[in-house]
Coordinates of C-alpha atoms in Angstrom, one line a residue:
M19 CA -0.3 8.5 9.9
V20 CA 1.7 6.4 12.3
S21 CA 0.9 3.6 14.7
L22 CA 2.2 2.5 18.1
S23 CA 3.4 -0.9 19.2
L24 CA 0.8 -2.8 21.2
N25 CA 2.2 -1.7 24.6
K26 CA 1.6 2.0 23.7
Q27 CA -2.1 1.6 23.0
I28 CA -4.6 3.9 24.8
F29 CA -7.6 1.9 25.9
L30 CA -11.0 3.5 25.7
R31 CA -14.4 2.0 26.2
Y32 CA -17.8 3.7 25.5
V33 CA -21.1 1.9 25.9
V34 CA -24.0 3.3 23.8
P35 CA -27.7 2.5 24.0
T36 CA -29.1 -0.5 22.2
I37 CA -30.2 -0.3 18.6
F38 CA -32.6 -2.7 16.9
F39 CA -32.1 -4.5 13.6
L40 CA -34.0 -7.4 12.2
G41 CA -35.0 -8.5 15.6
G42 CA -31.5 -8.2 17.1
A43 CA -29.5 -5.6 19.0
F44 CA -25.8 -4.6 19.4
F45 CA -23.6 -2.3 21.4
L46 CA -20.8 -0.3 19.9
F47 CA -17.5 0.2 21.7
I48 CA -14.2 1.9 21.0
E49 CA -11.7 -0.7 22.2
K50 CA -8.5 1.1 21.4
S51 CA -7.5 4.5 20.0
Y52 CA -3.8 4.9 19.3
A53 CA -1.3 6.4 16.7
A54 CA -3.5 7.4 13.8
D55 CA -5.7 4.4 14.2
V56 CA -8.9 3.3 16.1
T57 CA -10.2 -0.1 16.8
L58 CA -14.0 -0.5 17.1
A59 CA -15.9 -3.4 18.5
W60 CA -19.6 -4.2 19.0
D61 CA -21.9 -7.0 20.3
A62 CA -23.2 -9.3 17.6
V63 CA -26.7 -9.1 16.3
S64 CA -28.6 -12.4 16.9
T65 CA -30.7 -12.9 13.8
P66 CA -30.7 -15.7 11.1
N67 CA -30.5 -13.3 8.2
L68 CA -27.6 -11.1 9.3
G69 CA -25.2 -10.3 6.5
G70 CA -22.7 -8.1 8.3
Y71 CA -21.8 -4.7 9.5
Q72 CA -20.9 -1.4 7.9
V73 CA -18.8 1.1 9.9
F74 CA -19.3 4.8 9.2
Y75 CA -17.0 7.6 10.4
S76 CA -16.2 11.3 9.8
Q77 CA -14.7 14.3 11.5
N78 CA -18.2 15.7 11.7
S79 CA -20.8 14.5 14.0
N80 CA -23.7 12.6 12.3
K81 CA -22.3 13.4 8.9
Y82 CA -20.4 10.4 7.8
S83 CA -18.1 10.8 4.7
D84 CA -16.3 7.4 5.0
S85 CA -17.3 3.8 5.6
I86 CA -15.8 0.3 5.8
D87 CA -17.5 -3.0 5.4
A88 CA -16.5 -5.2 8.4
G89 CA -18.2 -8.3 7.0
N90 CA -19.5 -10.5 9.7
K91 CA -16.7 -9.5 12.1
T92 CA -17.7 -7.7 15.3
S93 CA -14.5 -5.5 15.4
I94 CA -12.5 -3.6 12.9
R95 CA -9.3 -1.5 12.9
I96 CA -9.4 1.8 10.9
Q97 CA -6.0 3.2 10.0
G98 CA -4.9 6.4 8.3
L99 CA -6.8 8.9 10.5
Q100 CA -5.6 12.4 11.0
D101 CA -3.5 13.1 14.0
G102 CA -4.9 15.5 16.6
T103 CA -8.4 15.2 15.2
K104 CA -11.7 14.1 16.7
Y105 CA -13.6 11.4 14.8
F106 CA -17.2 10.2 15.2
F107 CA -18.2 6.6 14.6
S108 CA -21.4 4.7 14.1
V109 CA -22.4 1.2 12.8
K110 CA -25.2 -0.3 10.8
A111 CA -26.1 -4.0 10.4
Y112 CA -27.3 -5.3 7.0
S113 CA -29.1 -8.4 5.8
A114 CA -27.5 -11.3 4.0
D115 CA -29.0 -10.3 0.7
R116 CA -27.8 -6.7 1.3
T117 CA -31.3 -5.3 0.6
T118 CA -32.1 -4.3 4.2
A119 CA -30.1 -2.2 6.7
G120 CA -30.7 -1.2 10.2
N121 CA -30.5 2.3 11.7
Y122 CA -27.3 4.0 12.7
S123 CA -26.1 3.0 16.2
N124 CA -25.7 5.8 18.6
E125 CA -22.6 7.8 17.9
I126 CA -19.3 7.6 19.7
S127 CA -16.1 9.6 19.3
T128 CA -12.5 9.8 20.2
L129 CA -9.5 12.1 19.7
I130 CA -6.7 10.6 17.7
T131 CA -3.3 11.4 19.2
A132 CA -0.2 10.2 17.4
P133 CA 3.0 9.3 19.3
I134 CA 6.5 9.9 18.0
T135 CA 7.9 7.5 15.4
A136 CA 11.6 7.7 14.8
N137 CA 13.0 7.2 11.2
F138 CA 15.6 8.7 8.9
S139 CA 16.9 8.5 5.4
E140 CA 20.4 8.7 4.0
N141 CA 21.7 9.6 0.5
D142 CA 24.4 7.0 0.4
T143 CA 25.4 3.8 2.2
S144 CA 28.8 2.7 0.7
G145 CA 31.9 4.1 -0.9
Y146 CA 35.6 4.8 -0.4
A147 CA 37.0 6.9 2.5
P148 CA 36.4 9.8 3.0
L149 CA 32.7 9.1 2.5
L150 CA 30.3 12.0 2.8
V151 CA 26.7 11.0 3.8
N152 CA 23.7 13.3 4.3
F153 CA 21.3 12.0 7.0
T154 CA 17.8 13.5 7.1
D155 CA 15.3 13.1 10.1
T156 CA 12.0 11.8 8.6
S157 CA 10.5 11.0 12.0
A158 CA 6.7 11.6 12.6
G159 CA 5.1 13.4 15.5
N160 CA 5.8 16.4 17.7
I161 CA 9.6 16.3 17.9
T162 CA 11.5 18.8 20.1
K163 CA 14.8 17.1 20.4
R164 CA 17.0 14.7 18.4
N165 CA 20.3 13.0 18.8
W166 CA 22.3 11.2 16.0
D167 CA 24.9 8.5 16.8
F168 CA 26.9 7.8 13.6
G169 CA 28.6 4.7 14.9
D170 CA 32.1 6.1 15.0
G171 CA 31.9 8.0 18.2
T172 CA 30.6 11.2 16.7
T173 CA 27.1 12.7 17.2
S174 CA 24.8 15.5 16.0
I175 CA 21.5 17.2 17.1
A176 CA 20.7 18.7 13.6
P177 CA 17.5 17.8 11.7
T178 CA 19.7 17.2 8.6
A179 CA 23.2 16.1 9.5
I180 CA 26.2 15.8 7.1
K181 CA 28.7 13.2 8.2
A182 CA 32.2 12.5 6.8
Y183 CA 33.4 9.0 7.4
S184 CA 37.2 9.1 7.2
K185 CA 38.1 5.5 8.3
P186 CA 37.2 2.3 6.5
G187 CA 34.7 0.1 8.4
I188 CA 31.0 -0.8 8.8
Y189 CA 29.0 1.6 10.9
T190 CA 25.6 1.4 12.6
V191 CA 23.6 4.6 12.7
T192 CA 21.0 5.5 15.4
L193 CA 18.6 8.4 15.7
M194 CA 16.8 9.2 19.0
V195 CA 14.0 11.7 18.9
S196 CA 12.0 13.1 21.8
G197 CA 8.9 15.2 22.4
P198 CA 5.8 15.6 24.6
N199 CA 4.6 12.1 23.7
G200 CA 7.8 10.3 24.6
T201 CA 11.1 9.2 23.1
E202 CA 11.7 6.8 20.2
T203 CA 14.8 5.4 18.6
K204 CA 15.5 4.2 15.1
T205 CA 18.7 2.0 14.5
K206 CA 19.9 0.8 11.1
T207 CA 22.5 -1.9 11.8
N208 CA 25.6 -2.1 9.6
L209 CA 24.1 0.7 7.4
I210 CA 27.3 2.4 6.2
T211 CA 30.2 0.6 4.5
V212 CA 33.4 2.6 4.1
M213 CA 36.2 1.0 2.0
D214 CA 39.9 1.6 1.9
P215 CA 40.7 3.6 -1.2
G216 CA 44.0 1.7 -1.5
L217 CA 42.2 -1.6 -2.3
S218 CA 41.0 -2.6 -5.8
S219 CA 37.3 -3.2 -5.9
V220 CA 34.6 -4.4 -8.1
A221 CA 30.9 -3.3 -8.1
T222 CA 28.4 -6.0 -8.3
A223 CA 25.5 -4.2 -9.9
N224 CA 22.9 -5.4 -12.5
T225 CA 22.0 -3.0 -15.3
S226 CA 18.4 -4.3 -15.7
G227 CA 17.1 -2.5 -12.7
S228 CA 18.3 -4.6 -9.8
G229 CA 17.1 -3.5 -6.4
S230 CA 20.2 -4.4 -4.5
V231 CA 23.8 -3.4 -5.1
S232 CA 27.0 -3.9 -3.1
T233 CA 30.7 -3.1 -3.6
Q234 CA 33.3 -5.6 -2.4
P235 CA 37.1 -5.7 -2.4
L236 CA 38.5 -8.2 -4.9
G237 CA 39.1 -11.5 -3.3
A238 CA 36.3 -11.1 -0.7
S239 CA 34.2 -14.2 -0.1
T240 CA 30.9 -12.4 -0.1
E241 CA 28.6 -13.4 -2.9
Q242 CA 27.3 -11.0 -5.5
A243 CA 24.3 -9.0 -4.3
A244 CA 20.9 -10.5 -5.1
D245 CA 19.2 -9.2 -8.2
F246 CA 15.5 -9.6 -7.2
F247 CA 13.3 -7.2 -9.0
E248 CA 12.6 -5.7 -12.4
A249 CA 10.2 -3.0 -13.6
G250 CA 8.9 -2.5 -17.1
S251 CA 6.3 -0.7 -19.3
L252 CA 4.5 -1.8 -22.4
D253 CA 1.5 -1.1 -24.6
I254 CA -1.3 -3.7 -24.4
T255 CA -4.8 -4.3 -25.9
D256 CA -7.6 -6.8 -25.4
K257 CA -5.4 -9.5 -27.1
W258 CA -3.1 -11.7 -25.1
Q259 CA 0.5 -10.9 -25.4
Y260 CA 3.7 -12.3 -23.9
V261 CA 6.1 -10.2 -21.8
S262 CA 9.7 -11.5 -21.5
F263 CA 11.7 -10.6 -18.4
N264 CA 15.2 -9.2 -18.9
R265 CA 16.6 -12.1 -16.7
T266 CA 15.4 -15.5 -15.5
F267 CA 13.8 -15.5 -12.1
N268 CA 13.6 -18.4 -9.7
D269 CA 10.1 -17.8 -8.4
P270 CA 8.7 -14.5 -9.8
V271 CA 5.8 -12.6 -8.3
V272 CA 4.2 -10.2 -10.8
V273 CA 2.0 -7.2 -10.0
T274 CA 0.9 -4.4 -12.3
G275 CA 0.0 -0.8 -11.9
S276 CA -3.2 0.5 -13.2
L277 CA -3.7 1.2 -16.9
S278 CA -3.3 4.5 -18.6
D279 CA -6.5 6.5 -19.3
N280 CA -6.6 6.5 -23.1
S281 CA -10.1 5.1 -23.2
K282 CA -12.8 6.0 -20.6
E283 CA -14.3 2.5 -20.7
P284 CA -13.8 0.7 -17.4
T285 CA -11.6 -2.3 -17.6
V286 CA -9.3 -4.7 -15.7
V287 CA -6.0 -6.4 -16.4
R288 CA -5.7 -10.2 -16.6
I289 CA -2.4 -12.1 -16.2
R290 CA -1.8 -15.8 -16.8
N291 CA 1.1 -18.3 -17.2
V292 CA 3.7 -16.6 -15.0
T293 CA 7.0 -18.4 -15.5
P294 CA 10.6 -17.7 -14.6
A295 CA 11.0 -16.1 -18.0
G296 CA 7.9 -14.0 -18.4
F297 CA 4.1 -13.9 -18.4
E298 CA 1.0 -13.3 -20.5
V299 CA -1.2 -10.2 -20.1
R300 CA -4.2 -8.5 -21.7
I301 CA -7.0 -6.0 -21.1
Q302 CA -10.4 -7.4 -20.2
E303 CA -13.4 -5.2 -20.2
W304 CA -16.3 -5.8 -17.9
E305 CA -18.9 -8.1 -19.3
Y306 CA -21.5 -5.4 -20.0
L307 CA -19.1 -3.8 -22.6
D308 CA -18.2 -5.1 -26.1
G309 CA -14.8 -6.5 -25.0
K310 CA -12.8 -4.4 -27.6
H311 CA -10.4 -1.9 -26.1
T312 CA -7.9 0.6 -27.5
V313 CA -4.2 0.5 -26.8
E314 CA -3.3 1.3 -23.2
T315 CA 0.1 1.6 -21.4
L316 CA 0.7 -0.9 -18.6
N317 CA 3.5 -0.8 -16.1
Y318 CA 4.5 -3.9 -14.2
L319 CA 6.8 -5.0 -11.4
V320 CA 8.3 -8.5 -11.0
M321 CA 10.1 -9.6 -7.9
E322 CA 11.6 -12.8 -6.5
R323 CA 9.2 -14.3 -3.9
G324 CA 10.2 -13.5 -0.3
R325 CA 11.5 -10.7 1.8
H326 CA 14.3 -8.3 0.6
T327 CA 16.2 -5.3 1.7
L328 CA 17.0 -2.5 -0.7
E329 CA 20.4 -0.8 -0.6
D330 CA 18.9 2.1 1.4
G331 CA 17.6 -0.2 4.0
S332 CA 14.0 -0.2 2.8
Q333 CA 12.1 -3.4 3.2
V334 CA 10.1 -5.1 0.4
E335 CA 8.1 -8.3 0.3
A336 CA 6.6 -10.4 -2.6
G337 CA 4.1 -13.2 -2.1
S338 CA 0.8 -14.6 -3.2
V339 CA -2.3 -16.3 -1.9
L340 CA -4.9 -18.6 -3.5
T341 CA -8.4 -17.2 -2.7
D342 CA -12.0 -17.3 -3.9
R343 CA -13.0 -14.3 -1.7
T344 CA -15.2 -12.2 -3.9
G345 CA -16.9 -9.3 -2.2
Q346 CA -15.1 -10.4 0.9
Y347 CA -11.5 -10.1 2.2
E348 CA -8.7 -12.5 2.9
S349 CA -6.2 -11.6 5.6
I350 CA -2.5 -11.9 4.7
D351 CA 0.3 -11.7 7.2
F352 CA 3.7 -10.4 6.1
A353 CA 6.7 -12.7 6.7
E354 CA 8.2 -10.0 8.8
T355 CA 6.7 -6.8 10.3
F356 CA 7.5 -3.6 8.4
P357 CA 8.8 -0.6 10.3
I358 CA 5.8 1.3 9.0
K359 CA 2.7 0.6 6.9
P360 CA 3.9 -0.4 3.4
V361 CA 2.5 0.5 0.1
V362 CA 0.7 -2.6 -1.3
F363 CA 0.3 -3.6 -5.0
T364 CA -1.8 -6.6 -5.9
A365 CA -2.9 -8.4 -9.1
V366 CA -4.9 -11.5 -10.1
T367 CA -2.2 -13.7 -11.8
S368 CA -4.2 -16.7 -12.8
L369 CA -7.1 -17.4 -15.2
N370 CA -9.2 -20.0 -13.4
G371 CA -12.4 -17.9 -13.9
S372 CA -13.2 -16.2 -17.2
D373 CA -15.3 -13.3 -15.8
A374 CA -13.6 -9.9 -15.4
V375 CA -12.3 -9.6 -11.9
T376 CA -10.1 -7.1 -10.1
T377 CA -8.5 -6.9 -6.6
R378 CA -9.2 -4.5 -3.7
V379 CA -7.3 -4.1 -0.5
Q380 CA -8.1 -2.6 2.9
N381 CA -6.7 -2.5 6.5
I382 CA -3.1 -2.3 5.6
Y383 CA -0.8 -2.4 8.7
P384 CA 2.9 -3.0 9.3
D385 CA 2.2 -6.7 9.9
G386 CA -0.3 -7.5 7.1
F387 CA -3.4 -6.5 5.1
Q388 CA -6.7 -7.7 3.7
V389 CA -7.3 -8.5 0.0
G390 CA -10.3 -9.6 -2.0
M391 CA -11.7 -9.8 -5.5
Q392 CA -14.5 -7.8 -7.1
K393 CA -16.7 -8.8 -10.1
Q394 CA -19.1 -6.4 -11.8
E395 CA -22.3 -5.6 -9.9
G396 CA -24.5 -6.6 -12.8
S397 CA -23.1 -10.1 -12.8
S398 CA -25.5 -13.0 -12.3
D399 CA -23.3 -14.2 -9.4
P400 CA -21.3 -11.1 -8.2
W401 CA -20.3 -12.8 -5.0
Q402 CA -18.9 -16.0 -6.6
H403 CA -15.7 -16.5 -8.6
A404 CA -13.3 -19.4 -9.1
A405 CA -10.3 -19.4 -6.8
E406 CA -7.5 -17.3 -8.2
T407 CA -3.9 -16.6 -7.4
V408 CA -3.6 -13.1 -6.0
S409 CA 0.0 -11.8 -6.0
Y410 CA 1.2 -8.9 -3.9
I411 CA 4.3 -6.7 -3.5
A412 CA 4.6 -4.6 -0.4
W413 CA 7.1 -1.7 -0.4
E414 CA 8.2 0.3 2.6
P415 CA 7.5 4.1 2.0
S416 CA 10.8 5.5 1.0
A417 CA 12.8 7.4 -1.7
S418 CA 16.4 6.6 -2.8
D419 CA 19.0 7.1 -5.5
M420 CA 20.0 3.5 -6.4
P421 CA 23.1 3.0 -8.6
T422 CA 20.9 1.6 -11.4
R423 CA 17.5 3.3 -10.8
D424 CA 15.9 5.9 -8.5
F425 CA 12.6 5.1 -6.9
E426 CA 10.0 6.7 -4.7
A427 CA 7.2 4.9 -2.8
H428 CA 4.6 6.8 -0.9
F429 CA 0.8 7.5 -0.2
S430 CA -1.4 10.2 -1.5
A431 CA -3.8 12.1 0.7
E432 CA -7.3 10.6 1.1
D433 CA -8.5 12.7 -1.8
V434 CA -8.6 10.4 -4.8
D435 CA -12.1 9.9 -6.3
H436 CA -13.6 9.8 -9.8
L437 CA -12.1 13.1 -10.7
P438 CA -8.4 13.4 -11.8
Y439 CA -6.2 14.0 -8.8
R440 CA -2.6 15.2 -9.1
I441 CA 0.0 13.3 -7.1
E442 CA 3.2 15.3 -6.9
Y443 CA 6.4 13.3 -6.5
Q444 CA 8.4 14.3 -3.5
N445 CA 11.6 14.2 -5.6
S446 CA 11.6 15.0 -9.3
F447 CA 12.9 12.5 -11.9
V448 CA 15.1 13.3 -14.9
N449 CA 12.4 11.7 -17.2
P450 CA 8.9 10.4 -16.6
P451 CA 9.3 7.3 -14.3
I452 CA 7.6 4.0 -14.5
I453 CA 4.6 4.5 -12.3
L454 CA 2.5 2.0 -10.4
V455 CA -0.6 3.2 -8.6
A456 CA -3.1 1.3 -6.5
M457 CA -5.9 2.0 -4.0
Q458 CA -4.9 1.3 -0.5
T459 CA -8.4 1.7 1.0
T460 CA -11.9 0.5 0.3
A461 CA -13.9 3.6 1.3
D462 CA -16.3 2.8 -1.5
E463 CA -17.2 -0.8 -2.3
D464 CA -18.4 -0.4 -5.8
P465 CA -16.2 -2.4 -8.2
A466 CA -13.4 -0.1 -9.4
N467 CA -9.8 0.4 -10.1
L468 CA -7.5 3.3 -10.9
R469 CA -6.5 4.9 -14.2
W470 CA -3.5 7.3 -14.6
S471 CA -2.6 10.0 -17.1
A472 CA -0.2 13.0 -17.5
N473 CA 2.7 11.2 -16.0
D474 CA 5.8 13.4 -16.1
A475 CA 9.0 13.9 -14.2
F476 CA 7.2 15.7 -11.4
G477 CA 3.9 13.8 -10.8
V478 CA 1.0 11.9 -12.2
D479 CA -2.8 12.3 -12.4
V480 CA -5.0 9.5 -11.1
R481 CA -8.7 8.8 -10.9
V482 CA -11.0 6.0 -9.8
S483 CA -12.8 4.2 -12.6
E484 CA -16.0 2.4 -11.6
E485 CA -17.8 -0.2 -13.7
Q486 CA -21.4 0.8 -14.6
S487 CA -23.2 -2.4 -15.2
K488 CA -26.1 -1.5 -12.8
D489 CA -26.2 2.3 -13.2
D490 CA -24.5 5.3 -14.7
D491 CA -23.2 6.5 -11.4
L492 CA -19.5 7.4 -11.7
V493 CA -19.2 9.1 -8.3
H494 CA -16.7 7.3 -6.0
A495 CA -15.8 8.0 -2.4
R496 CA -12.4 9.4 -1.6
E497 CA -9.6 6.8 -1.4
I498 CA -6.0 6.7 -0.4
V499 CA -3.7 5.8 -3.3
G500 CA -0.2 4.2 -3.0
Y501 CA 2.3 4.8 -5.7
L502 CA 5.7 3.5 -6.7
A503 CA 7.7 5.6 -9.2
I504 CA 10.9 4.0 -10.6
S505 CA 13.3 5.8 -13.0
R506 CA 13.7 4.2 -16.5

């Protein structure tokens, strides 16, 4: 599931016969099909009671298993499609009150062909000479040739290369991969720091779970590495309780993973009064329930606002937006473009409206994503809510052994629905990690969030939990889930 830069897009255009809806008509086009994405566009329907458009797609003709609400936009980008697979698409228009929908447009299709994307990981980035580093090619696509440049004049063509740095210095590492779809290069500037073993040194590491660590010779003018994030776990109920940070932040951004699955009653997490020293949190059941909830385990992540680089070179970003988009989506641009699509975690971190509300995301790309709020369907005003602060933390997919904590950030397959689904960690932990999970797609628009259980050193079970204020239907379409596992 990779994407190309703009200059590598393959332009396609298909015109289909007119369809009629509420007195209007529109044409469906495929504007672009590239990487594992497709961009669809259609002519607007001209009618006073148009509400928006729903895009349907599947690997089977005229049997659509997935859909995305495009709102009133006349184009949408769908990401996360399977490479080398043909997909079929159609669009319906719906009325403003969502009670009427038109027929499917005529179907169009395209074959998704992913290019090569170069990337690699390393097991260490600093230490005394001789420093032994394992480099692993993690590139995507059909790769037939690779070439490593370790920055000291030596090279390798192996998928996994073991390099011994014998001389002190700072080294830039480059991997070039080639295949039928082209050649791509990944460079990590100043990645490896090798120190003279004859010099005394001091490690500037924080024991509370800092995401950045550096080692500097005594007397160097470089400041101590930034301590910019903290992860924790606690038991909460429907009563407000205060969570203290282990350190004082300047401008903290807080997100939470989903709750444990001790009680099957659907619920949301509410956060308020985020300060440099901590925040308040509680469970809030949807309004149709009695409001009383048993003890659940909640995992959280707090990070200094802004863009940061982890010791392994992975990029993370923390920010927030004030929005009243309920049943709609707000577009957020990252401060800097990620190398690949990041895992995104969000949370409502204010209490301007008292009704239960949760966040949903869609259309995550390296340069941004869309986020909105959801209220229960049975609410008297399900499309209205006071403006709230929605916080987010985006984490580049990666896995690393940090000096203070190990972590792993990745995506599940598009298989998570209302039934428990096992996510296996790519690398096992010594003990069950702190786990954050969040839906990365909105294949099903029913108000919902995730619940997790059976978290151990090797994986975690997750399921989608829908609220049931209008019906008893628990069935939910398959979603992609992002997860972040951090050792305790």
